[in-house]
Every structure is written in C-alpha cells, then in structure tokens.
Amino acid sequence: MKESKTLEFKEDITKTFLKTVSAFANYGEGRIIFGIDNNGDIRGIEKSEDVCIDIENSINDNISPQPKYNILVNDDRTITLTVFEGDNKPYFYKSKAYKRNDTATIEVDTFELTRLILESKKINFEELKAEKQELEFTYLSQQLKKHIQIETFNKDILKTLNLYNEKNGYNNAANILSDNNIFPGIDIAIFGDTINIIKKRTTLENMSVLQMYDKTVEIFKDNYQYEEIDGSYRKKVELIPEEAFREALANALIHRSWDLNARIRIAMFNDKIEISSPGGVPSGISVDEYLCGMISLRHNPIISNIFYRLGIVEIFGTGILRINQAYENSIRKPIFNLSENAIQIILPVLNNFLIEDDQEIIYNALGKSKSIPISEIVSNVPFGRTKTKELLKKMENEGIVKVVGKGKATKYHI
C-alpha cells in the first residue's frame, strides 16, 4: 500500500494532517491512516481511543466549516480517518484552503478558491454577471434565424436562452456568444514539415464563439479536404474526418474553462491536428467515464444548450464516441491526453499508407487479438525484442497500438 492522491500516511499525530482534511473536504473523499510511516510500515498508535478523541477535537476546532468524517481504530493499532467531500466549500484550515497534488497537500491559489466558492453555490462561471453590458448579437441572431427559423431577435429570446435576466442583465455566457466577446479565443498554427516551419498563424478573438467555430471549420476544410476527379465525377477527399474535427472543436469550446486566461490552441500538421483546450475533465466525472462517453457533465450548460439548439452537437454527450466512430476503419486512432487543467485531442490523418513497413509487420502480428504480451509478438516477427519494443512505442505514440498493464503484465493490442 502506497500513498496516493486520496491516501496519506501519518506516523505521528501532528497538526499538519489538518491541511489534508481541508484538501479532501474540498476536492474529494480521502483517507488518512495514522500509525504508518512514509514507507508504508506499520508502527501503530498507543492509546488509540484517546488519540481518536484528540483527532476529532482538532478537526472540530480548526476546520471551518466543519467537514463530514469518520474515525476507525484498526486491529493493527492504526487509525483510519476518512474525510468526505463536502457541500459547503471551501473548507479552511487557519484561513487557507488546500488540495492534493499527487501525494502532497498544497494551498489553493486565488483562482481555485473562487471556483470552490462558485461550486458551493452551485453556480457556473458562465452564469455570473458580465462585466461588459453593452453587447451586440448579430452573429447569434443570424444563426438562430438560419438554423431554427427565429425571425425576431429580442431580449425575450435572450431570456429564453438564459443569457439575460432583469436583475443582473447579461451574464458571461452572453458575452461569450456576443459579437464583442472579450474572452480568449482560438490560436491556430499551420506547420510545415517540422514545428520550426510555421506556414500560417491565425488568432480568432473579439467575436462570437459561434463565429470562431465556423471560421475554424473553414480553415480545417482548406487544409484537410480536396476534390478528386474520377471520370465525370468529383469526389471529396477527407484527410481527417470532418465530423471528428467538428466534435473535437465543439468539445473544446463547450467544455473549456472560460475563466482561464488562455486560448484554445489548434496545431495543424501534415499528419495530424492537435486541439488543446484549457480546463480539465468536468468535476464529478472520472477520466475513464469521460473517455467512454457514457456520462455527460458540462462545464458550460448555457453555451452547450445553444450549440445543441443550433445542431452543432448532440445533447447526450456523444462527442467522444462520435470521434472514435469516425476512425473505426482507420489504422491510426485519435489520442486523448487529459490532465487536471487541460484536455488535448489528437486527430491523425486517415492515410493508412503512412504506416511504415516494419510497423505493418507488427500490426499484422497483433492481428485482431484483444491483447498479447511482447514475448508473443517477438515470436511472430523478424525483429529482436529491443527493436520490437521501439516499434511498439512509436506505434503507441501515433495512436496505432494501445498498451494495457504494467511491468511483466504489459500487453498490446490494436
């Protein structure tokens, strides 16, 4: 048993454990086990019943507001303190709020503290009153007329879309959808054969997020679609599935954290597109649940709803599934890189002939098996173990091969 983001060991009882109590109450259930050293060796706690009372008194006297927790004395004389995520965030210790960063407990910054307060009040950033109240909505009104036949655009429509109310006026979602949007937009770079060659760079800002979406799709079409003449017919060729790109772009705009002063970055290469969006996986959903696409939690419900009304996205959060389906018959697959503060989606070019000869041998050896160890792969290819591992690593980075397990239990599949 090792320390983790949700598990901490304490050999002795000191006040420092209260920082971790704050962290678990603010960001998710966790356990502190007293009587175990940092190496995971059990030392035990003398007079454990009395110590439990001391722990309880320390929490009640020092954490505000009071979190939910329970204390259990174990058979090995250790004490387990389980702290539950609370509803009345932020939870402070000595006027400071904390979070877990891997196995360490650190103080949250002003930005994160504001998020905790909003979360406690069940308010999204997009619902807050906009700093700028002189807004114009020419592009939004055009799209509503075009897609859902709304001929008259007025404040009643804005109220229906949850962009305006009489008490506070326009909210941040309204600003983001307005023609004079003040929030960071999209930075697009088109690269040549290497990252040192930038063929074109475009920044989309100070316009409706809907216009950003449409302009970005046009840039995509210019670079990844062309017409091929076959006899008397013209055929559209897609180097990258347009449906996958649209879903990834909409995902970046809908789920980004608009309170972060950072642009969405789109890097266009000869063999792939990288879309990086500020803001991690929505709170309340795991990475696996996000990637499976079976649960839909939205950072920005108001903006999501308008994208849905205009037919840009599905309301049921099927974006990830639709991206994967677009690559169902492709050797190369999309790659999803997720972190606490960012989501990156990599869409590879659909040209299967880009796969190298040696990679194709590995690919054929893997076949359609669910997963096989490297020893079985080596026995079916004309390479040694070292080269096979190098090829598998490269194919993993390119989204061709997926790795499951660790150490001796490592296996590979297409």
PDB file of C-alpha atoms in Angstrom, residues 91-322:
ATOM      1  CA  TYR A  91     -13.118  24.243   3.881  1.00  0.00           C
ATOM      2  CA  PHE A  92     -10.380  26.242   5.601  1.00  0.00           C
ATOM      3  CA  TYR A  93      -7.558  25.436   7.971  1.00  0.00           C
ATOM      4  CA  LYS A  94      -6.078  28.591   9.507  1.00  0.00           C
ATOM      5  CA  SER A  95      -7.921  30.697   6.890  1.00  0.00           C
ATOM      6  CA  LYS A  96      -6.376  28.753   3.996  1.00  0.00           C
ATOM      7  CA  ALA A  97      -7.901  26.133   1.708  1.00  0.00           C
ATOM      8  CA  TYR A  98      -5.896  23.138   0.499  1.00  0.00           C
ATOM      9  CA  LYS A  99      -5.890  20.500  -2.242  1.00  0.00           C
ATOM     10  CA  ARG A 100      -3.976  17.313  -3.017  1.00  0.00           C
ATOM     11  CA  ASN A 101      -1.276  17.368  -5.663  1.00  0.00           C
ATOM     12  CA  ASP A 102      -0.308  13.718  -6.119  1.00  0.00           C
ATOM     13  CA  THR A 103       0.891  12.675  -2.660  1.00  0.00           C
ATOM     14  CA  ALA A 104       1.447  16.232  -1.404  1.00  0.00           C
ATOM     15  CA  THR A 105      -1.002  18.715   0.118  1.00  0.00           C
ATOM     16  CA  ILE A 106      -0.725  22.301  -1.110  1.00  0.00           C
ATOM     17  CA  GLU A 107      -2.576  25.578  -0.654  1.00  0.00           C
ATOM     18  CA  VAL A 108      -5.019  26.540  -3.415  1.00  0.00           C
ATOM     19  CA  ASP A 109      -4.486  29.800  -5.272  1.00  0.00           C
ATOM     20  CA  THR A 110      -6.985  32.655  -5.566  1.00  0.00           C
ATOM     21  CA  PHE A 111      -8.342  31.345  -8.861  1.00  0.00           C
ATOM     22  CA  GLU A 112      -9.099  27.875  -7.454  1.00  0.00           C
ATOM     23  CA  LEU A 113     -10.564  29.388  -4.304  1.00  0.00           C
ATOM     24  CA  THR A 114     -13.054  31.335  -6.429  1.00  0.00           C
ATOM     25  CA  ARG A 115     -14.025  28.094  -8.194  1.00  0.00           C
ATOM     26  CA  LEU A 116     -14.642  26.363  -4.874  1.00  0.00           C
ATOM     27  CA  ILE A 117     -16.933  29.202  -3.782  1.00  0.00           C
ATOM     28  CA  LEU A 118     -18.905  29.032  -7.059  1.00  0.00           C
ATOM     29  CA  GLU A 119     -19.159  25.249  -6.791  1.00  0.00           C
ATOM     30  CA  SER A 120     -20.528  25.570  -3.258  1.00  0.00           C
ATOM     31  CA  LYS A 121     -23.209  27.957  -4.515  1.00  0.00           C
ATOM     32  CA  LYS A 122     -23.972  25.630  -7.452  1.00  0.00           C
ATOM     33  CA  ILE A 123     -23.090  28.441  -9.896  1.00  0.00           C
ATOM     34  CA  ASN A 124     -21.119  28.128 -13.129  1.00  0.00           C
ATOM     35  CA  PHE A 125     -18.791  30.888 -14.277  1.00  0.00           C
ATOM     36  CA  GLU A 126     -20.940  31.439 -17.368  1.00  0.00           C
ATOM     37  CA  GLU A 127     -23.900  32.367 -15.126  1.00  0.00           C
ATOM     38  CA  LEU A 128     -22.117  35.260 -13.394  1.00  0.00           C
ATOM     39  CA  LYS A 129     -22.989  38.827 -14.358  1.00  0.00           C
ATOM     40  CA  ALA A 130     -20.896  40.002 -17.306  1.00  0.00           C
ATOM     41  CA  GLU A 131     -18.511  42.868 -16.665  1.00  0.00           C
ATOM     42  CA  LYS A 132     -19.457  44.334 -20.031  1.00  0.00           C
ATOM     43  CA  GLN A 133     -23.173  45.032 -20.517  1.00  0.00           C
ATOM     44  CA  GLU A 134     -23.128  46.780 -23.918  1.00  0.00           C
ATOM     45  CA  LEU A 135     -23.334  43.667 -26.081  1.00  0.00           C
ATOM     46  CA  GLU A 136     -24.337  43.001 -29.691  1.00  0.00           C
ATOM     47  CA  PHE A 137     -25.600  39.691 -31.091  1.00  0.00           C
ATOM     48  CA  THR A 138     -25.625  39.983 -34.891  1.00  0.00           C
ATOM     49  CA  TYR A 139     -23.958  36.600 -35.494  1.00  0.00           C
ATOM     50  CA  LEU A 140     -26.050  34.767 -32.895  1.00  0.00           C
ATOM     51  CA  SER A 141     -29.274  36.189 -34.344  1.00  0.00           C
ATOM     52  CA  GLN A 142     -28.204  35.166 -37.870  1.00  0.00           C
ATOM     53  CA  GLN A 143     -27.526  31.593 -36.746  1.00  0.00           C
ATOM     54  CA  LEU A 144     -30.829  31.334 -34.877  1.00  0.00           C
ATOM     55  CA  LYS A 145     -32.663  32.545 -37.990  1.00  0.00           C
ATOM     56  CA  LYS A 146     -30.745  30.202 -40.271  1.00  0.00           C
ATOM     57  CA  HIS A 147     -30.974  27.006 -38.209  1.00  0.00           C
ATOM     58  CA  ILE A 148     -34.188  27.262 -36.168  1.00  0.00           C
ATOM     59  CA  GLN A 149     -36.128  29.962 -38.032  1.00  0.00           C
ATOM     60  CA  ILE A 150     -36.240  32.548 -35.228  1.00  0.00           C
ATOM     61  CA  GLU A 151     -37.130  35.679 -37.188  1.00  0.00           C
ATOM     62  CA  THR A 152     -37.453  38.186 -34.329  1.00  0.00           C
ATOM     63  CA  PHE A 153     -34.467  38.582 -32.031  1.00  0.00           C
ATOM     64  CA  ASN A 154     -35.058  40.496 -28.797  1.00  0.00           C
ATOM     65  CA  LYS A 155     -34.487  40.317 -25.040  1.00  0.00           C
ATOM     66  CA  ASP A 156     -37.281  37.777 -24.646  1.00  0.00           C
ATOM     67  CA  ILE A 157     -35.243  35.414 -26.822  1.00  0.00           C
ATOM     68  CA  LEU A 158     -32.143  36.162 -24.738  1.00  0.00           C
ATOM     69  CA  LYS A 159     -34.099  35.374 -21.561  1.00  0.00           C
ATOM     70  CA  THR A 160     -35.302  32.085 -23.069  1.00  0.00           C
ATOM     71  CA  LEU A 161     -31.681  31.196 -23.864  1.00  0.00           C
ATOM     72  CA  ASN A 162     -30.684  32.053 -20.251  1.00  0.00           C
ATOM     73  CA  LEU A 163     -28.372  34.846 -21.428  1.00  0.00           C
ATOM     74  CA  TYR A 164     -30.201  37.724 -19.754  1.00  0.00           C
ATOM     75  CA  ASN A 165     -32.359  38.494 -16.729  1.00  0.00           C
ATOM     76  CA  GLU A 166     -33.868  41.725 -15.415  1.00  0.00           C
ATOM     77  CA  LYS A 167     -31.934  41.667 -12.139  1.00  0.00           C
ATOM     78  CA  ASN A 168     -28.350  41.213 -13.377  1.00  0.00           C
ATOM     79  CA  GLY A 169     -28.563  41.923 -17.086  1.00  0.00           C
ATOM     80  CA  TYR A 170     -26.253  39.908 -19.349  1.00  0.00           C
ATOM     81  CA  ASN A 171     -24.204  37.002 -17.969  1.00  0.00           C
ATOM     82  CA  ASN A 172     -20.766  35.723 -19.063  1.00  0.00           C
ATOM     83  CA  ALA A 173     -22.363  33.222 -21.459  1.00  0.00           C
ATOM     84  CA  ALA A 174     -23.992  36.153 -23.254  1.00  0.00           C
ATOM     85  CA  ASN A 175     -20.618  37.882 -23.534  1.00  0.00           C
ATOM     86  CA  ILE A 176     -19.010  34.725 -24.946  1.00  0.00           C
ATOM     87  CA  LEU A 177     -21.776  34.475 -27.586  1.00  0.00           C
ATOM     88  CA  SER A 178     -21.771  38.207 -28.398  1.00  0.00           C
ATOM     89  CA  ASP A 179     -20.046  39.905 -31.320  1.00  0.00           C
ATOM     90  CA  ASN A 180     -17.765  41.771 -28.895  1.00  0.00           C
ATOM     91  CA  ASN A 181     -16.699  38.744 -26.845  1.00  0.00           C
ATOM     92  CA  ILE A 182     -13.838  39.770 -24.501  1.00  0.00           C
ATOM     93  CA  PHE A 183     -12.640  36.272 -23.569  1.00  0.00           C
ATOM     94  CA  PRO A 184      -9.558  34.470 -25.002  1.00  0.00           C
ATOM     95  CA  GLY A 185     -10.344  32.783 -28.314  1.00  0.00           C
ATOM     96  CA  ILE A 186      -8.585  30.303 -30.586  1.00  0.00           C
ATOM     97  CA  ASP A 187      -4.952  30.316 -31.706  1.00  0.00           C
ATOM     98  CA  ILE A 188      -4.432  28.313 -34.926  1.00  0.00           C
ATOM     99  CA  ALA A 189      -0.983  27.456 -36.306  1.00  0.00           C
ATOM    100  CA  ILE A 190      -0.389  25.576 -39.569  1.00  0.00           C
ATOM    101  CA  PHE A 191       3.019  23.893 -39.610  1.00  0.00           C
ATOM    102  CA  GLY A 192       5.214  22.674 -42.436  1.00  0.00           C
ATOM    103  CA  ASP A 193       7.381  19.568 -42.343  1.00  0.00           C
ATOM    104  CA  THR A 194       8.701  20.498 -38.864  1.00  0.00           C
ATOM    105  CA  ILE A 195       7.490  22.601 -35.917  1.00  0.00           C
ATOM    106  CA  ASN A 196      10.139  25.162 -36.886  1.00  0.00           C
ATOM    107  CA  ILE A 197       8.207  25.960 -40.063  1.00  0.00           C
ATOM    108  CA  ILE A 198       5.010  27.905 -39.398  1.00  0.00           C
ATOM    109  CA  LYS A 199       3.186  28.396 -42.704  1.00  0.00           C
ATOM    110  CA  LYS A 200       0.338  30.445 -41.271  1.00  0.00           C
ATOM    111  CA  ARG A 201      -0.932  31.602 -37.903  1.00  0.00           C
ATOM    112  CA  THR A 202      -4.430  32.896 -37.140  1.00  0.00           C
ATOM    113  CA  THR A 203      -5.905  34.200 -33.901  1.00  0.00           C
ATOM    114  CA  LEU A 204      -9.691  34.322 -33.593  1.00  0.00           C
ATOM    115  CA  GLU A 205     -10.852  36.722 -30.878  1.00  0.00           C
ATOM    116  CA  ASN A 206     -13.332  39.549 -30.213  1.00  0.00           C
ATOM    117  CA  MET A 207     -16.121  37.684 -31.971  1.00  0.00           C
ATOM    118  CA  SER A 208     -18.944  35.326 -31.074  1.00  0.00           C
ATOM    119  CA  VAL A 209     -17.826  31.843 -30.100  1.00  0.00           C
ATOM    120  CA  LEU A 210     -20.174  30.625 -32.849  1.00  0.00           C
ATOM    121  CA  GLN A 211     -18.243  32.631 -35.428  1.00  0.00           C
ATOM    122  CA  MET A 212     -14.972  31.248 -34.037  1.00  0.00           C
ATOM    123  CA  TYR A 213     -16.358  27.755 -34.579  1.00  0.00           C
ATOM    124  CA  ASP A 214     -17.410  28.434 -38.186  1.00  0.00           C
ATOM    125  CA  LYS A 215     -14.159  30.194 -39.143  1.00  0.00           C
ATOM    126  CA  THR A 216     -12.067  27.372 -37.651  1.00  0.00           C
ATOM    127  CA  VAL A 217     -14.041  24.749 -39.607  1.00  0.00           C
ATOM    128  CA  GLU A 218     -13.370  26.699 -42.819  1.00  0.00           C
ATOM    129  CA  ILE A 219      -9.621  26.744 -42.091  1.00  0.00           C
ATOM    130  CA  PHE A 220      -9.798  23.000 -41.460  1.00  0.00           C
ATOM    131  CA  LYS A 221     -11.547  22.381 -44.796  1.00  0.00           C
ATOM    132  CA  ASP A 222      -8.953  24.445 -46.665  1.00  0.00           C
ATOM    133  CA  ASN A 223      -6.129  22.288 -45.308  1.00  0.00           C
ATOM    134  CA  TYR A 224      -7.553  18.774 -44.946  1.00  0.00           C
ATOM    135  CA  GLN A 225     -10.093  18.420 -47.754  1.00  0.00           C
ATOM    136  CA  TYR A 226      -9.756  18.419 -51.536  1.00  0.00           C
ATOM    137  CA  GLU A 227     -11.675  17.283 -54.587  1.00  0.00           C
ATOM    138  CA  GLU A 228     -10.544  14.355 -56.707  1.00  0.00           C
ATOM    139  CA  ILE A 229     -11.808  13.937 -60.277  1.00  0.00           C
ATOM    140  CA  ASP A 230     -12.807  10.359 -61.097  1.00  0.00           C
ATOM    141  CA  GLY A 231     -14.018  10.232 -64.715  1.00  0.00           C
ATOM    142  CA  SER A 232     -17.039  12.535 -64.923  1.00  0.00           C
ATOM    143  CA  TYR A 233     -17.396  12.805 -61.162  1.00  0.00           C
ATOM    144  CA  ARG A 234     -15.843  14.926 -58.454  1.00  0.00           C
ATOM    145  CA  LYS A 235     -15.243  13.235 -55.126  1.00  0.00           C
ATOM    146  CA  LYS A 236     -14.494  14.994 -51.837  1.00  0.00           C
ATOM    147  CA  VAL A 237     -11.484  13.512 -50.077  1.00  0.00           C
ATOM    148  CA  GLU A 238     -11.049  13.968 -46.313  1.00  0.00           C
ATOM    149  CA  LEU A 239      -7.570  13.592 -44.891  1.00  0.00           C
ATOM    150  CA  ILE A 240      -9.118  13.880 -41.414  1.00  0.00           C
ATOM    151  CA  PRO A 241     -12.832  13.137 -40.840  1.00  0.00           C
ATOM    152  CA  GLU A 242     -14.696  16.457 -40.736  1.00  0.00           C
ATOM    153  CA  GLU A 243     -17.188  15.001 -38.253  1.00  0.00           C
ATOM    154  CA  ALA A 244     -14.370  14.141 -35.837  1.00  0.00           C
ATOM    155  CA  PHE A 245     -12.853  17.615 -36.127  1.00  0.00           C
ATOM    156  CA  ARG A 246     -16.196  19.348 -35.603  1.00  0.00           C
ATOM    157  CA  GLU A 247     -16.865  17.251 -32.497  1.00  0.00           C
ATOM    158  CA  ALA A 248     -13.390  17.896 -31.078  1.00  0.00           C
ATOM    159  CA  LEU A 249     -13.650  21.640 -31.752  1.00  0.00           C
ATOM    160  CA  ALA A 250     -17.132  21.912 -30.241  1.00  0.00           C
ATOM    161  CA  ASN A 251     -15.911  19.897 -27.245  1.00  0.00           C
ATOM    162  CA  ALA A 252     -13.057  22.375 -26.759  1.00  0.00           C
ATOM    163  CA  LEU A 253     -15.370  25.393 -26.869  1.00  0.00           C
ATOM    164  CA  ILE A 254     -18.159  23.947 -24.740  1.00  0.00           C
ATOM    165  CA  HIS A 255     -16.064  22.326 -22.027  1.00  0.00           C
ATOM    166  CA  ARG A 256     -13.201  24.826 -21.755  1.00  0.00           C
ATOM    167  CA  SER A 257     -12.803  26.914 -18.605  1.00  0.00           C
ATOM    168  CA  TRP A 258     -13.612  30.409 -19.785  1.00  0.00           C
ATOM    169  CA  ASP A 259     -12.284  31.926 -16.564  1.00  0.00           C
ATOM    170  CA  LEU A 260      -8.765  30.771 -17.502  1.00  0.00           C
ATOM    171  CA  ASN A 261      -6.834  33.458 -19.362  1.00  0.00           C
ATOM    172  CA  ALA A 262      -5.664  31.086 -22.084  1.00  0.00           C
ATOM    173  CA  ARG A 263      -6.625  30.417 -25.687  1.00  0.00           C
ATOM    174  CA  ILE A 264      -7.652  27.135 -27.245  1.00  0.00           C
ATOM    175  CA  ARG A 265      -4.628  26.034 -29.299  1.00  0.00           C
ATOM    176  CA  ILE A 266      -5.037  24.196 -32.597  1.00  0.00           C
ATOM    177  CA  ALA A 267      -1.841  22.916 -34.218  1.00  0.00           C
ATOM    178  CA  MET A 268      -2.264  21.659 -37.785  1.00  0.00           C
ATOM    179  CA  PHE A 269       0.417  19.299 -39.142  1.00  0.00           C
ATOM    180  CA  ASN A 270       0.768  17.238 -42.323  1.00  0.00           C
ATOM    181  CA  ASP A 271      -0.141  14.054 -40.444  1.00  0.00           C
ATOM    182  CA  LYS A 272      -2.383  15.231 -37.583  1.00  0.00           C
ATOM    183  CA  ILE A 273      -4.264  18.010 -35.781  1.00  0.00           C
ATOM    184  CA  GLU A 274      -3.760  18.742 -32.076  1.00  0.00           C
ATOM    185  CA  ILE A 275      -6.588  20.561 -30.268  1.00  0.00           C
ATOM    186  CA  SER A 276      -5.701  21.713 -26.743  1.00  0.00           C
ATOM    187  CA  SER A 277      -8.327  23.282 -24.508  1.00  0.00           C
ATOM    188  CA  PRO A 278      -7.828  24.973 -21.103  1.00  0.00           C
ATOM    189  CA  GLY A 279      -9.836  23.218 -18.417  1.00  0.00           C
ATOM    190  CA  GLY A 280      -9.712  19.550 -17.431  1.00  0.00           C
ATOM    191  CA  VAL A 281     -12.354  16.852 -17.132  1.00  0.00           C
ATOM    192  CA  PRO A 282     -15.583  18.236 -15.584  1.00  0.00           C
ATOM    193  CA  SER A 283     -15.893  17.791 -11.834  1.00  0.00           C
ATOM    194  CA  GLY A 284     -17.840  14.689 -10.836  1.00  0.00           C
ATOM    195  CA  ILE A 285     -16.706  12.501 -13.737  1.00  0.00           C
ATOM    196  CA  SER A 286     -13.685  10.207 -13.926  1.00  0.00           C
ATOM    197  CA  VAL A 287     -11.203  10.075 -16.813  1.00  0.00           C
ATOM    198  CA  ASP A 288     -12.490   6.610 -17.810  1.00  0.00           C
ATOM    199  CA  GLU A 289     -16.101   7.808 -17.766  1.00  0.00           C
ATOM    200  CA  TYR A 290     -15.143  10.796 -19.911  1.00  0.00           C
ATOM    201  CA  LEU A 291     -13.353   8.634 -22.487  1.00  0.00           C
ATOM    202  CA  CYS A 292     -16.187   6.095 -22.619  1.00  0.00           C
ATOM    203  CA  GLY A 293     -18.582   8.939 -23.428  1.00  0.00           C
ATOM    204  CA  MET A 294     -21.347   7.378 -21.365  1.00  0.00           C
ATOM    205  CA  ILE A 295     -21.757  10.274 -18.899  1.00  0.00           C
ATOM    206  CA  SER A 296     -22.337  13.882 -19.914  1.00  0.00           C
ATOM    207  CA  LEU A 297     -21.370  16.623 -17.449  1.00  0.00           C
ATOM    208  CA  ARG A 298     -20.887  20.073 -18.936  1.00  0.00           C
ATOM    209  CA  HIS A 299     -18.644  22.911 -17.788  1.00  0.00           C
ATOM    210  CA  ASN A 300     -20.917  25.428 -19.516  1.00  0.00           C
ATOM    211  CA  PRO A 301     -24.550  24.247 -19.722  1.00  0.00           C
ATOM    212  CA  ILE A 302     -25.898  27.511 -21.220  1.00  0.00           C
ATOM    213  CA  ILE A 303     -23.411  27.543 -24.101  1.00  0.00           C
ATOM    214  CA  SER A 304     -23.837  23.768 -24.559  1.00  0.00           C
ATOM    215  CA  ASN A 305     -27.591  24.199 -24.872  1.00  0.00           C
ATOM    216  CA  ILE A 306     -27.241  26.839 -27.604  1.00  0.00           C
ATOM    217  CA  PHE A 307     -24.760  24.657 -29.539  1.00  0.00           C
ATOM    218  CA  TYR A 308     -27.353  21.882 -29.293  1.00  0.00           C
ATOM    219  CA  ARG A 309     -30.234  24.087 -30.439  1.00  0.00           C
ATOM    220  CA  LEU A 310     -28.184  25.072 -33.494  1.00  0.00           C
ATOM    221  CA  GLY A 311     -27.474  21.417 -34.310  1.00  0.00           C
ATOM    222  CA  ILE A 312     -23.733  21.681 -33.730  1.00  0.00           C
ATOM    223  CA  VAL A 313     -23.600  18.990 -31.009  1.00  0.00           C
ATOM    224  CA  GLU A 314     -25.696  16.175 -29.581  1.00  0.00           C
ATOM    225  CA  ILE A 315     -27.170  16.911 -26.154  1.00  0.00           C
ATOM    226  CA  PHE A 316     -26.339  13.428 -24.834  1.00  0.00           C
ATOM    227  CA  GLY A 317     -22.578  13.964 -24.722  1.00  0.00           C
ATOM    228  CA  THR A 318     -21.745  11.528 -27.514  1.00  0.00           C
ATOM    229  CA  GLY A 319     -18.840  13.616 -28.853  1.00  0.00           C
ATOM    230  CA  ILE A 320     -16.058  11.235 -27.811  1.00  0.00           C
ATOM    231  CA  LEU A 321     -17.964   8.232 -29.169  1.00  0.00           C
ATOM    232  CA  ARG A 322     -18.561  10.016 -32.479  1.00  0.00           C
TER     233      ARG A 322
END
